mmCIF file of C-alpha atoms in Angstrom:
data_model
loop_
_atom_site.group_PDB
_atom_site.id
_atom_site.type_symbol
_atom_site.label_atom_id
_atom_site.label_comp_id
_atom_site.label_asym_id
_atom_site.label_seq_id
_atom_site.Cartn_x
_atom_site.Cartn_y
_atom_site.Cartn_z
ATOM 1 C CA MET A 1 12.687 95.061 -251.557
ATOM 2 C CA THR A 2 10.160 94.152 -248.871
ATOM 3 C CA THR A 3 10.414 96.199 -245.747
ATOM 4 C CA ALA A 4 10.417 94.258 -242.487
ATOM 5 C CA ILE A 5 9.786 96.581 -239.647
ATOM 6 C CA THR A 6 8.079 95.394 -236.497
ATOM 7 C CA MET A 7 6.499 97.738 -233.982
ATOM 8 C CA GLN A 8 6.521 96.941 -230.285
ATOM 9 C CA GLY A 9 3.536 94.727 -229.282
ATOM 10 C CA ASP A 10 3.339 93.171 -232.799
ATOM 11 C CA MET A 11 5.508 90.118 -232.078
ATOM 12 C CA THR A 12 3.401 87.366 -233.613
ATOM 13 C CA PRO A 13 5.372 84.291 -234.536
ATOM 14 C CA GLU A 14 4.646 84.963 -238.208
ATOM 15 C CA ARG A 15 5.959 88.526 -237.874
ATOM 16 C CA VAL A 16 9.136 87.393 -236.072
ATOM 17 C CA ASP A 17 9.686 84.710 -238.782
ATOM 18 C CA ARG A 18 9.221 87.285 -241.574
ATOM 19 C CA ASP A 19 11.506 89.830 -239.989
ATOM 20 C CA LEU A 20 14.235 87.266 -239.248
ATOM 21 C CA GLU A 21 14.094 85.939 -242.788
ATOM 22 C CA TRP A 22 14.311 89.513 -244.155
ATOM 23 C CA LEU A 23 17.271 90.205 -241.860
ATOM 24 C CA LYS A 24 19.105 87.038 -243.078
ATOM 25 C CA ARG A 25 18.485 88.003 -246.814
ATOM 26 C CA SER A 26 19.632 91.588 -246.049
ATOM 27 C CA LEU A 27 22.928 90.734 -244.446
ATOM 28 C CA PRO A 28 24.958 91.212 -247.758
ATOM 29 C CA SER A 29 23.276 94.662 -248.279
ATOM 30 C CA LEU A 30 24.120 95.952 -244.805
ATOM 31 C CA ARG A 31 27.516 96.912 -245.866
ATOM 32 C CA GLU A 32 26.483 99.713 -248.267
ATOM 33 C CA ASP A 33 22.740 100.185 -248.417
ATOM 34 C CA GLN A 34 21.875 102.905 -245.830
ATOM 35 C CA GLU A 35 18.168 102.279 -246.061
ATOM 36 C CA VAL A 36 18.615 98.559 -245.374
ATOM 37 C CA ARG A 37 20.937 99.457 -242.498
ATOM 38 C CA ARG A 38 18.292 101.763 -241.056
ATOM 39 C CA GLN A 39 15.598 99.090 -241.333
ATOM 40 C CA ALA A 40 17.926 96.433 -239.898
ATOM 41 C CA LYS A 41 18.571 98.666 -236.853
ATOM 42 C CA THR A 42 14.824 98.978 -236.368
ATOM 43 C CA VAL A 43 14.309 95.224 -236.615
ATOM 44 C CA ILE A 44 17.211 94.517 -234.276
ATOM 45 C CA SER A 45 15.969 97.044 -231.686
ATOM 46 C CA SER A 46 12.412 95.661 -231.754
ATOM 47 C CA HIS A 47 13.455 92.040 -231.591
ATOM 48 C CA SER A 48 16.104 92.450 -228.895
ATOM 49 C CA LYS A 49 13.988 93.933 -226.091
ATOM 50 C CA PRO A 50 14.545 91.631 -223.076
ATOM 51 C CA ALA A 51 11.538 89.888 -221.644
ATOM 52 C CA HIS A 52 10.013 91.052 -218.461
ATOM 53 C CA PRO A 53 10.981 88.851 -215.478
ATOM 54 C CA ALA A 54 7.304 87.916 -214.887
ATOM 55 C CA GLU A 55 7.082 86.724 -218.539
ATOM 56 C CA ILE A 56 10.231 84.635 -218.121
ATOM 57 C CA SER A 57 9.005 83.090 -214.906
ATOM 58 C CA ALA A 58 5.594 82.176 -216.387
ATOM 59 C CA ARG A 59 7.163 80.662 -219.521
ATOM 60 C CA VAL A 60 9.625 78.613 -217.610
ATOM 61 C CA LEU A 61 6.970 77.441 -215.218
ATOM 62 C CA ALA A 62 4.954 76.238 -218.173
ATOM 63 C CA LEU A 63 8.029 74.487 -219.554
ATOM 64 C CA LEU A 64 8.924 72.773 -216.258
ATOM 65 C CA ASN A 65 5.368 71.858 -215.385
ATOM 66 C CA SER A 66 5.557 68.854 -217.669
ATOM 67 C CA TYR A 67 8.483 67.369 -215.673
ATOM 68 C CA TYR A 68 8.528 65.548 -212.410
ATOM 69 C CA ASP A 69 8.104 67.885 -209.416
ATOM 70 C CA LYS A 70 10.295 66.953 -206.473
ATOM 71 C CA ASP A 71 7.811 68.596 -204.045
ATOM 72 C CA SER A 72 10.419 71.217 -203.251
ATOM 73 C CA PRO A 73 9.535 73.887 -200.668
ATOM 74 C CA VAL A 74 8.175 77.140 -202.136
ATOM 75 C CA SER A 75 11.349 78.988 -201.006
ATOM 76 C CA ILE A 76 13.503 76.651 -203.138
ATOM 77 C CA GLN A 77 11.115 76.967 -206.117
ATOM 78 C CA GLU A 78 11.409 80.781 -205.853
ATOM 79 C CA ILE A 79 15.203 80.580 -205.820
ATOM 80 C CA GLU A 80 15.116 78.258 -208.902
ATOM 81 C CA ALA A 81 12.818 80.775 -210.657
ATOM 82 C CA GLU A 82 15.271 83.579 -209.842
ATOM 83 C CA ASP A 83 18.011 81.498 -211.341
ATOM 84 C CA TRP A 84 16.028 81.018 -214.565
ATOM 85 C CA VAL A 85 15.222 84.747 -214.725
ATOM 86 C CA GLU A 86 18.910 85.670 -214.207
ATOM 87 C CA ALA A 87 19.951 83.225 -217.002
ATOM 88 C CA LEU A 88 17.375 84.464 -219.485
ATOM 89 C CA LYS A 89 17.131 88.155 -218.577
ATOM 90 C CA ASN A 90 18.919 89.405 -221.721
ATOM 91 C CA TYR A 91 16.779 87.495 -224.210
ATOM 92 C CA PRO A 92 13.510 88.663 -225.787
ATOM 93 C CA TYR A 93 10.341 86.761 -225.006
ATOM 94 C CA TRP A 94 9.914 85.399 -228.563
ATOM 95 C CA ALA A 95 13.327 83.716 -228.405
ATOM 96 C CA ILE A 96 12.589 82.248 -224.905
ATOM 97 C CA GLU A 97 9.232 80.988 -226.041
ATOM 98 C CA ARG A 98 10.698 79.353 -229.168
ATOM 99 C CA ALA A 99 13.514 77.733 -227.114
ATOM 100 C CA CYS A 100 11.021 76.312 -224.629
ATOM 101 C CA ARG A 101 8.734 74.981 -227.364
ATOM 102 C CA TRP A 102 11.692 73.476 -229.143
ATOM 103 C CA TRP A 103 12.832 71.743 -225.998
ATOM 104 C CA LYS A 104 9.570 69.922 -225.663
ATOM 105 C CA SER A 105 9.316 69.162 -229.429
ATOM 106 C CA ASP A 106 10.101 65.995 -231.297
ATOM 107 C CA GLU A 107 13.121 67.782 -232.822
ATOM 108 C CA ASN A 108 14.905 67.607 -229.434
ATOM 109 C CA GLY A 109 16.270 64.210 -228.497
ATOM 110 C CA TYR A 110 16.671 65.275 -224.877
ATOM 111 C CA ARG A 111 13.027 66.446 -224.484
ATOM 112 C CA ARG A 112 12.220 63.789 -221.883
ATOM 113 C CA LYS A 113 14.881 65.279 -219.627
ATOM 114 C CA ARG A 114 14.157 68.297 -217.518
ATOM 115 C CA PRO A 115 16.095 71.244 -218.990
ATOM 116 C CA LEU A 116 18.543 73.379 -217.192
ATOM 117 C CA GLU A 117 18.867 77.101 -217.605
ATOM 118 C CA GLY A 118 21.900 76.718 -219.973
ATOM 119 C CA ASP A 119 19.914 74.422 -222.272
ATOM 120 C CA ILE A 120 17.361 77.088 -222.965
ATOM 121 C CA VAL A 121 20.035 79.862 -223.146
ATOM 122 C CA ASP A 122 21.871 77.916 -225.808
ATOM 123 C CA ARG A 123 18.716 77.612 -227.894
ATOM 124 C CA CYS A 124 17.885 81.284 -227.432
ATOM 125 C CA LYS A 125 21.311 82.058 -228.796
ATOM 126 C CA ALA A 126 20.611 79.907 -231.804
ATOM 127 C CA HIS A 127 17.295 81.762 -232.448
ATOM 128 C CA MET A 128 19.065 85.081 -232.067
ATOM 129 C CA GLN A 129 21.853 84.327 -234.690
ATOM 130 C CA PRO A 130 20.392 86.536 -237.472
ATOM 131 C CA ILE A 131 20.220 89.427 -235.069
ATOM 132 C CA LEU A 132 23.786 88.893 -233.817
ATOM 133 C CA ALA A 133 25.090 88.609 -237.367
ATOM 134 C CA ALA A 134 23.388 91.844 -238.376
ATOM 135 C CA LYS A 135 24.750 93.641 -235.242
ATOM 136 C CA ILE A 136 28.259 92.524 -236.124
ATOM 137 C CA LEU A 137 27.939 93.683 -239.738
ATOM 138 C CA LEU A 138 26.438 97.043 -238.622
ATOM 139 C CA GLN A 139 29.397 97.626 -236.305
ATOM 140 C CA ALA A 140 31.953 96.639 -238.988
ATOM 141 C CA ASP A 141 34.202 99.323 -240.430
ATOM 142 C CA LEU A 142 32.516 100.341 -243.675
ATOM 143 C CA ARG A 143 35.829 101.512 -245.110
ATOM 144 C CA GLY A 144 37.340 98.042 -245.194
ATOM 145 C CA PRO A 145 37.649 95.841 -248.266
ATOM 146 C CA LYS A 146 34.356 95.306 -250.036
ATOM 147 C CA ASN A 147 34.820 91.546 -250.639
ATOM 148 C CA TRP A 148 35.549 90.535 -247.039
ATOM 149 C CA MET A 149 32.263 88.672 -246.669
ATOM 150 C CA PRO A 150 32.086 85.260 -248.293
ATOM 151 C CA ASP A 151 29.479 84.641 -251.030
#
């Protein structure tokens, strides 16, 4: 089995893709394979570190820069930035970046509209699904019935 362990600072998109795919494939093994459980915990930990507020602000600014600016006063822009940081503070940078890029992509039918914080939070949640699923399985009672997970 291929090991997928990412060290801090090595969050290239290719590495994140590889680790998330490994995590998805490993979900059925999390129940009993202690080595897979250990590796999954490492992947979850390294991929769940919340982004720094300055990173969030910069990424959101880059996202919103493409949209019409209302010439709001700087004080209002700062409050808006704080709202974005508050909404995204629990997500890792890689998920925020992917959510922002997705928003502007041709895959998103609403891309011509300026996103709200909740739009990007929803997409971050979607990108974090393999991590959430693995966390749930790791917290599950290992003594329960072995066939509780669907094939």
